mmCIF file of N, CA, C and O in Angstrom:
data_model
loop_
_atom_site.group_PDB
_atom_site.id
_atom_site.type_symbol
_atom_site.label_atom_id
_atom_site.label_comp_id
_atom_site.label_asym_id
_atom_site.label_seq_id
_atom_site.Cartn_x
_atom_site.Cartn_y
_atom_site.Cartn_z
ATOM 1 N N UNK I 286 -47.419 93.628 -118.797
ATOM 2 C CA UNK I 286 -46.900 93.099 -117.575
ATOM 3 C C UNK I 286 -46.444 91.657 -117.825
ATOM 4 O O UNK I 286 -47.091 90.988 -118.630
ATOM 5 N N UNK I 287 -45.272 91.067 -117.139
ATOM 6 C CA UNK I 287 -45.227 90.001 -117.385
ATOM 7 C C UNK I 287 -45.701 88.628 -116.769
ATOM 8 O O UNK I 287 -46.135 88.828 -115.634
ATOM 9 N N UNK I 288 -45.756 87.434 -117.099
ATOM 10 C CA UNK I 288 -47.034 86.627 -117.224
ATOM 11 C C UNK I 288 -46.062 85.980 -116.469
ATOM 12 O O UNK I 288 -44.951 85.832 -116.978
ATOM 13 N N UNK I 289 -46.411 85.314 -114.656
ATOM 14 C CA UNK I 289 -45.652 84.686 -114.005
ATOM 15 C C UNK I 289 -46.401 82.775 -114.481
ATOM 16 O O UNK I 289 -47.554 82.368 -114.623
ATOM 17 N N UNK I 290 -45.099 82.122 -114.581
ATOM 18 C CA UNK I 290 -45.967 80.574 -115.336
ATOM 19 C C UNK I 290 -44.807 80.263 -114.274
ATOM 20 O O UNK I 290 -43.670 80.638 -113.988
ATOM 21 N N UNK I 291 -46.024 79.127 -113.764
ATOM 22 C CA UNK I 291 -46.055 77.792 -113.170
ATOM 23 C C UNK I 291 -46.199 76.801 -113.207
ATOM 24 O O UNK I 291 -47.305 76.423 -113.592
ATOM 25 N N UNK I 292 -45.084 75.696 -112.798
ATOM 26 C CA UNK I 292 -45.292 74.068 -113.093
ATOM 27 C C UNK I 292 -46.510 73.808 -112.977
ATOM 28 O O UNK I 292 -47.304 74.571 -112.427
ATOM 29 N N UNK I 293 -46.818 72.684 -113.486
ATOM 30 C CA UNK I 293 -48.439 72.257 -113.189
ATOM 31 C C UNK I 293 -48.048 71.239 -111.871
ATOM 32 O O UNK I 293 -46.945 70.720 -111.694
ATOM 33 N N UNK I 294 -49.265 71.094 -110.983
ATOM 34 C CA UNK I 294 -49.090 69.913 -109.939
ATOM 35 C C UNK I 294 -49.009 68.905 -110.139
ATOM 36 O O UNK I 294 -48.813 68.171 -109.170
ATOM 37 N N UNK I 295 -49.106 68.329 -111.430
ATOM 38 C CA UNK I 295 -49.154 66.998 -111.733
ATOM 39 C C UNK I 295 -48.144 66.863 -112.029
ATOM 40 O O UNK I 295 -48.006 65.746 -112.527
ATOM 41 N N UNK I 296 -46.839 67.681 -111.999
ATOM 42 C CA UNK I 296 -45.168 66.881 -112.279
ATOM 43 C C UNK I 296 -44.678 67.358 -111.269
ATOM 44 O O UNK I 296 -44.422 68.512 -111.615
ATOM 45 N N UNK I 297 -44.323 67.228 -110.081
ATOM 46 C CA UNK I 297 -43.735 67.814 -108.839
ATOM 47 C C UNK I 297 -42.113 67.776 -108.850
ATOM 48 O O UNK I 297 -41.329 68.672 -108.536
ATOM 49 N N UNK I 298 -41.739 65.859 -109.522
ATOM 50 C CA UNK I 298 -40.498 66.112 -110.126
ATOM 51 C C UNK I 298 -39.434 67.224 -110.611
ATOM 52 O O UNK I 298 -38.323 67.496 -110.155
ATOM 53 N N UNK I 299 -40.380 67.944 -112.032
ATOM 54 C CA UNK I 299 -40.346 68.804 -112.381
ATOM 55 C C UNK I 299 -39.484 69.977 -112.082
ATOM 56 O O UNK I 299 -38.394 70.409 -112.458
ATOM 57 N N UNK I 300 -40.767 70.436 -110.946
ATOM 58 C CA UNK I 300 -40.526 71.306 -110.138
ATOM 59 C C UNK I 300 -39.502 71.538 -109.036
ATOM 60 O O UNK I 300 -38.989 72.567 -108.595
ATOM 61 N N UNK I 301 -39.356 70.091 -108.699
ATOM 62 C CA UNK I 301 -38.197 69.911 -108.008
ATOM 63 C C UNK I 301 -36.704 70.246 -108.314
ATOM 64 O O UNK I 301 -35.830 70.577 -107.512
ATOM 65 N N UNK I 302 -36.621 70.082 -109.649
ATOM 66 C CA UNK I 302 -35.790 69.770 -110.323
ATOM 67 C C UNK I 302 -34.846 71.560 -110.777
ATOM 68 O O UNK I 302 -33.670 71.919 -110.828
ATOM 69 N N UNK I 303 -36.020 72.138 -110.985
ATOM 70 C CA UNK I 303 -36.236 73.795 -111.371
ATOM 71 C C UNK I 303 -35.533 74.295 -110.356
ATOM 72 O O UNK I 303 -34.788 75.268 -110.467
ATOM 73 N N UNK I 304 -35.779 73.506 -109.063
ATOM 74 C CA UNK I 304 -35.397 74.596 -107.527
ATOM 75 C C UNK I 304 -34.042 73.710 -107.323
ATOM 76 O O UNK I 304 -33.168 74.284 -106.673
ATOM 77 N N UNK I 305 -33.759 72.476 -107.754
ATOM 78 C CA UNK I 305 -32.645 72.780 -107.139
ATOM 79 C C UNK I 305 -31.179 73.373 -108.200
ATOM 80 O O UNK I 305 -30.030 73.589 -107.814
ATOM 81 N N UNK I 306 -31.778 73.519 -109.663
ATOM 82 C CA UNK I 306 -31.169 73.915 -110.684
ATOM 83 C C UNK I 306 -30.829 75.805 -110.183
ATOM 84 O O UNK I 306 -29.873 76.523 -110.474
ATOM 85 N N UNK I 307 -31.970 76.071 -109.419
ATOM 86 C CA UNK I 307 -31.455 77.097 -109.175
ATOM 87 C C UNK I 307 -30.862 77.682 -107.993
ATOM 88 O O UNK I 307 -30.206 78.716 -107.863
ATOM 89 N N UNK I 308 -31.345 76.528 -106.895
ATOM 90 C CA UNK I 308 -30.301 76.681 -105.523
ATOM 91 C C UNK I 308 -28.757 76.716 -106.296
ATOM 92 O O UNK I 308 -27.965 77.639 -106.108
ATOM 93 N N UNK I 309 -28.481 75.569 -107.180
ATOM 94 C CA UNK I 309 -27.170 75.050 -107.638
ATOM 95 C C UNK I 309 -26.541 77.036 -107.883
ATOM 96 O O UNK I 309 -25.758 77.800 -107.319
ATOM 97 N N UNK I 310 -27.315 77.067 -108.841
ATOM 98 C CA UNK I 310 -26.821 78.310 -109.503
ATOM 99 C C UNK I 310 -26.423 79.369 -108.410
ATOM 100 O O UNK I 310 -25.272 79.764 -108.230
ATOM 101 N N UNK I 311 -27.584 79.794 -107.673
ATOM 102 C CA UNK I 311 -27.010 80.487 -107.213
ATOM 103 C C UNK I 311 -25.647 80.367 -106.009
ATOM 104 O O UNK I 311 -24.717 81.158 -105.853
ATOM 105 N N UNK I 312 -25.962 78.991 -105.217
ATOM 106 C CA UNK I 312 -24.604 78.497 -104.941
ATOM 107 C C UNK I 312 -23.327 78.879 -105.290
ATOM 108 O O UNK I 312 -22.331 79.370 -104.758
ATOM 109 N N UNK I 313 -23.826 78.346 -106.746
ATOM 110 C CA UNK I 313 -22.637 78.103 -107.438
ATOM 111 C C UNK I 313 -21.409 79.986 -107.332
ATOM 112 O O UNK I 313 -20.280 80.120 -106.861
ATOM 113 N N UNK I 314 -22.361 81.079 -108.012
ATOM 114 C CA UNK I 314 -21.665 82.048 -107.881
ATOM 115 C C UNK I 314 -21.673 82.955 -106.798
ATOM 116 O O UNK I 314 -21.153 84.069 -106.861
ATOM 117 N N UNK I 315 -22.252 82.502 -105.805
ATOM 118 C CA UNK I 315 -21.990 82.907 -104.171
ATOM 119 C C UNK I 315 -20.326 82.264 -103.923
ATOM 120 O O UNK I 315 -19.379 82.812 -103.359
ATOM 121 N N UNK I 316 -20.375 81.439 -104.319
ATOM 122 C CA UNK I 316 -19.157 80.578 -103.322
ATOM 123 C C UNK I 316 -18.076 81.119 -104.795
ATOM 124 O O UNK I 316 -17.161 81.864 -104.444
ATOM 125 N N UNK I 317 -18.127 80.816 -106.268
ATOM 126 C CA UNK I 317 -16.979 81.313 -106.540
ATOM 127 C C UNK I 317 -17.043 82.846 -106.732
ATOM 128 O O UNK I 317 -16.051 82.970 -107.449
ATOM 129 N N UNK I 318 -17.532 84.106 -106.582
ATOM 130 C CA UNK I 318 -17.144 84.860 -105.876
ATOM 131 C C UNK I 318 -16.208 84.665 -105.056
ATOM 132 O O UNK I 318 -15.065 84.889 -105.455
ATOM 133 N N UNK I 319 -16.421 84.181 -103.634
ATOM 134 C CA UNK I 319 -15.621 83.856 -102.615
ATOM 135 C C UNK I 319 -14.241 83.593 -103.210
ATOM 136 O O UNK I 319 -13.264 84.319 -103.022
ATOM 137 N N UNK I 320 -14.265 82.181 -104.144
ATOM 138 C CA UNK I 320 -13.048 81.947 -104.179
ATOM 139 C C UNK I 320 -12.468 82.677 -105.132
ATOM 140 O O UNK I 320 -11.272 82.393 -105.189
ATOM 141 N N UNK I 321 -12.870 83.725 -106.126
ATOM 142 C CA UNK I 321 -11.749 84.244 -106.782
ATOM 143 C C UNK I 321 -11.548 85.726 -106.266
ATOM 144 O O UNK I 321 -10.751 86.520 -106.765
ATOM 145 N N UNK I 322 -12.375 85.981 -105.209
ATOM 146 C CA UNK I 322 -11.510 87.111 -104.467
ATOM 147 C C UNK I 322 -10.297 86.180 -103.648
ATOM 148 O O UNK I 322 -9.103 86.468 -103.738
ATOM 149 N N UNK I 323 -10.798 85.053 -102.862
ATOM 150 C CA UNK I 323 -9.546 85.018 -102.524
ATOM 151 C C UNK I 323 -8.140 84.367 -103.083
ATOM 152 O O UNK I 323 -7.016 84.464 -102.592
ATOM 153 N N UNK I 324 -8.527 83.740 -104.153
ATOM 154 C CA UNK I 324 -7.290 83.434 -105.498
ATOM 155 C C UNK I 324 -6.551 84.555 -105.687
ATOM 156 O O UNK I 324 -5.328 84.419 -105.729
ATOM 157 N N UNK I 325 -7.100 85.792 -105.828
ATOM 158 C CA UNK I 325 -6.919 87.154 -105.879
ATOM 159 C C UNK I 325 -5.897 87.751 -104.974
ATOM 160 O O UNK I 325 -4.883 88.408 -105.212
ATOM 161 N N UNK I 326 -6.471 87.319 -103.820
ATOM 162 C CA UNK I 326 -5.275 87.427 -103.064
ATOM 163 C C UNK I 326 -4.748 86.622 -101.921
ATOM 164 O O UNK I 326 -4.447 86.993 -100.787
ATOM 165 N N UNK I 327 -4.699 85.283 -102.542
ATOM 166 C CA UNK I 327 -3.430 84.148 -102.760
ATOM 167 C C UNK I 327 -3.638 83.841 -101.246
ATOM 168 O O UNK I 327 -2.857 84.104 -100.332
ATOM 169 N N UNK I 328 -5.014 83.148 -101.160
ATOM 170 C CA UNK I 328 -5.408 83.209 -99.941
ATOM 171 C C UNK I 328 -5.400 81.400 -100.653
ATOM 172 O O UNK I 328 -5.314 81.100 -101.844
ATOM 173 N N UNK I 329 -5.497 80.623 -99.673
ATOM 174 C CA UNK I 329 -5.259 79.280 -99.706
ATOM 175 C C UNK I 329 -7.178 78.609 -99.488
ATOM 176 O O UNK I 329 -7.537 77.879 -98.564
ATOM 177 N N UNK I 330 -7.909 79.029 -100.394
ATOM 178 C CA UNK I 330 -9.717 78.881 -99.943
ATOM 179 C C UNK I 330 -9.832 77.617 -100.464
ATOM 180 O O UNK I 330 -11.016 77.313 -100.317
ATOM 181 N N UNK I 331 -9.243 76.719 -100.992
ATOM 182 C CA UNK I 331 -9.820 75.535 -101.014
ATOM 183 C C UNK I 331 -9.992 74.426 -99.961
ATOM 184 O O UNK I 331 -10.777 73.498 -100.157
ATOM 185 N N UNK I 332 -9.116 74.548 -98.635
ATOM 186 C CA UNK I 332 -9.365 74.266 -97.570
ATOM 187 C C UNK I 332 -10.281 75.041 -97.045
ATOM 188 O O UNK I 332 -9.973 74.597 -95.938
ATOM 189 N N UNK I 333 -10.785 75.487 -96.897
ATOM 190 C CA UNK I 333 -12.275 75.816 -96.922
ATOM 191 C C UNK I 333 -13.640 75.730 -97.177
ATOM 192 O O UNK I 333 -14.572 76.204 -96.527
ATOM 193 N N UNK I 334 -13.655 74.876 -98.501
ATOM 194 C CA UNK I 334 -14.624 74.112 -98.837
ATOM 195 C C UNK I 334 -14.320 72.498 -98.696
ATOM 196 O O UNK I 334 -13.235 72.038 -99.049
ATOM 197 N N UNK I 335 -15.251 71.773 -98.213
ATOM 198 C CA UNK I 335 -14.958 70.560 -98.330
ATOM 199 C C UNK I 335 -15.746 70.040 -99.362
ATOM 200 O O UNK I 335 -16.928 70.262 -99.624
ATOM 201 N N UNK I 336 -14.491 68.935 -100.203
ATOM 202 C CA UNK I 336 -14.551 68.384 -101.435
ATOM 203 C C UNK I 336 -13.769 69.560 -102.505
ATOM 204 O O UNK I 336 -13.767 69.649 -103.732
ATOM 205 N N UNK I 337 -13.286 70.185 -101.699
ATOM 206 C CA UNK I 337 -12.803 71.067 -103.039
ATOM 207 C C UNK I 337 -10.994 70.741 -102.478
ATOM 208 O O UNK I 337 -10.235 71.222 -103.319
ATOM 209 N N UNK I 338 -10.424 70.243 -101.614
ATOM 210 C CA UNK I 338 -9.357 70.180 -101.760
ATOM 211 C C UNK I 338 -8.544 69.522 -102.786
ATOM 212 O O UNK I 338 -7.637 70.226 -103.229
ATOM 213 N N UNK I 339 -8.635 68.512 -103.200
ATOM 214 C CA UNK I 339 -8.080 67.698 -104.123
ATOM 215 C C UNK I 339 -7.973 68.228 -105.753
ATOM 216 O O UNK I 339 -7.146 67.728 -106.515
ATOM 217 N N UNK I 340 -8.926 69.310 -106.185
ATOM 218 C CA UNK I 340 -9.197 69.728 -106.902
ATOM 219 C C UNK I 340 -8.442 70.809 -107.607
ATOM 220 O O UNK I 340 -8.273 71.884 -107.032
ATOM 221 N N UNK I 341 -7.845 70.548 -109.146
ATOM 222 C CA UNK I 341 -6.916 71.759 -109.721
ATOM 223 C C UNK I 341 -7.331 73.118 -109.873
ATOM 224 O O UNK I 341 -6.867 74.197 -109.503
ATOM 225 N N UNK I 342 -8.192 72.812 -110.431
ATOM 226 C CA UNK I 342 -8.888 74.280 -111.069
ATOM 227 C C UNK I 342 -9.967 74.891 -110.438
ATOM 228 O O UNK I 342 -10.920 74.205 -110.068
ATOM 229 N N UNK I 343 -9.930 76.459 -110.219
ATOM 230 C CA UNK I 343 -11.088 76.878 -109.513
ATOM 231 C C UNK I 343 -12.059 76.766 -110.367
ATOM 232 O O UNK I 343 -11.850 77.979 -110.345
ATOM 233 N N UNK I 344 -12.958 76.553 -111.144
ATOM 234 C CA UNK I 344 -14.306 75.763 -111.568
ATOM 235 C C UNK I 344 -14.270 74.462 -110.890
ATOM 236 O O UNK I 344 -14.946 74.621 -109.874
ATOM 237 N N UNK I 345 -13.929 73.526 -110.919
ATOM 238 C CA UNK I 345 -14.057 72.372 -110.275
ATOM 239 C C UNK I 345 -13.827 72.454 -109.040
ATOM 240 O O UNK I 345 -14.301 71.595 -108.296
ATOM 241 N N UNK I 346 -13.009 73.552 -108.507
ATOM 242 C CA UNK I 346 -12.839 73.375 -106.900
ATOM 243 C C UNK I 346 -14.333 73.863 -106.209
ATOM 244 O O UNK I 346 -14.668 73.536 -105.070
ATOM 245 N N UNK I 347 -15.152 74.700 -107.114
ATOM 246 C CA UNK I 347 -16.026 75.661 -106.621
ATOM 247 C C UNK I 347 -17.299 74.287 -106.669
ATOM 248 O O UNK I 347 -17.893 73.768 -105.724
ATOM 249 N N UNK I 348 -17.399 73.978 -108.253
ATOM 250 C CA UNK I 348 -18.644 72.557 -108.359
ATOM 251 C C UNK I 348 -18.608 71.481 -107.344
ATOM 252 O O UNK I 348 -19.467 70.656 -107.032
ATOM 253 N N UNK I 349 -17.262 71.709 -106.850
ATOM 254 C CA UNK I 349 -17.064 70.347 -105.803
ATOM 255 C C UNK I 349 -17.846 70.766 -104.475
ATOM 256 O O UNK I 349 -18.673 70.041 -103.922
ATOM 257 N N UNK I 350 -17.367 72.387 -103.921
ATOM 258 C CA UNK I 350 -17.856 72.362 -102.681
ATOM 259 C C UNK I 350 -19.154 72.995 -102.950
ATOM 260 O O UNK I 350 -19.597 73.398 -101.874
ATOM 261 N N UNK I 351 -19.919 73.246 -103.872
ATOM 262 C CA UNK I 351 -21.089 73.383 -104.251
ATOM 263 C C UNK I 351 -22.210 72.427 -104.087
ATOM 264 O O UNK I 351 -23.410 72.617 -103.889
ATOM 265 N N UNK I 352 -21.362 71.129 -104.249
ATOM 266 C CA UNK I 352 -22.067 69.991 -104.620
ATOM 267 C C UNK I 352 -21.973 69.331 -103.106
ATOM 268 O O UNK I 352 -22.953 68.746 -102.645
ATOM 269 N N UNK I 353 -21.168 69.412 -102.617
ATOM 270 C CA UNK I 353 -21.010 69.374 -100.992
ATOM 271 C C UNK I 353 -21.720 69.844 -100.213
ATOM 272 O O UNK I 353 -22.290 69.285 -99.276
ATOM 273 N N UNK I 354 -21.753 71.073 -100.573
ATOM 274 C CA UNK I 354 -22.806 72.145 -99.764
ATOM 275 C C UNK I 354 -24.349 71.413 -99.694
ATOM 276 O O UNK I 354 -24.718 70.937 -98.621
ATOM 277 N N UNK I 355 -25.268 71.346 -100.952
ATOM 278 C CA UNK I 355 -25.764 70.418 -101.094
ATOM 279 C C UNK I 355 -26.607 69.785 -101.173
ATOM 280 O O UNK I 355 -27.728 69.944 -101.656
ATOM 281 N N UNK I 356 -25.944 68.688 -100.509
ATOM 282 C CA UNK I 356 -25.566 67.161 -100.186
ATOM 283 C C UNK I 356 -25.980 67.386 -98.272
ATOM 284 O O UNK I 356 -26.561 66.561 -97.566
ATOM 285 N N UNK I 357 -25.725 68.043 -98.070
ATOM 286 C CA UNK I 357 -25.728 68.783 -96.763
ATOM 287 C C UNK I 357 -27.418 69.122 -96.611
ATOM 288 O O UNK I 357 -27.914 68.865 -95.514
ATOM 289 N N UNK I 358 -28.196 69.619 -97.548
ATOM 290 C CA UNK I 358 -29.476 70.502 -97.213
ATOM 291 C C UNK I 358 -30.379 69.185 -97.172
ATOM 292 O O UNK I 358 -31.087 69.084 -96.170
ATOM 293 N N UNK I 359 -30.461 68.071 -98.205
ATOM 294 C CA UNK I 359 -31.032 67.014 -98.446
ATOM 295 C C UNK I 359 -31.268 66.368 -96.227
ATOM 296 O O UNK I 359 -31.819 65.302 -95.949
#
């Protein structure tokens, strides 16, 4: 069976750090999903995220409103 491991309490940092590495993540391919269905079909989604307008490329358009998103939960 496999062996569930946990931060210790004495670095909370740490731990902090773990959760939001993985909020990011999953963020991250929730929202570009989104945008490369709608790149796909030539749907205009970067007005849709804010911080992603200015942005060329869908990787950076997606990290932008990722990072937006957030910025928001804090």
């Amino acid at each position: 069976m496999a062996e569930i491991t946990t931060v210790p309490v004495s670095n909370p940092a740490l731990q902090d750090s773990k959760t939001y590495e993985a909020l990011f993540f999953m963020s991250f391919v929730f929202v570009f999903f989104i945008a490369l269905v709608a790149q796909v079909l030539f749907l205009k989604w970067r007005t849709w995220l804010p911080g992603a307008e200015g942005e060329k490329s869908l990787i950076q358009g997606v990290k932008s409103g990722v990072y937006t998103f957030l910025s928001h939960l804090n």
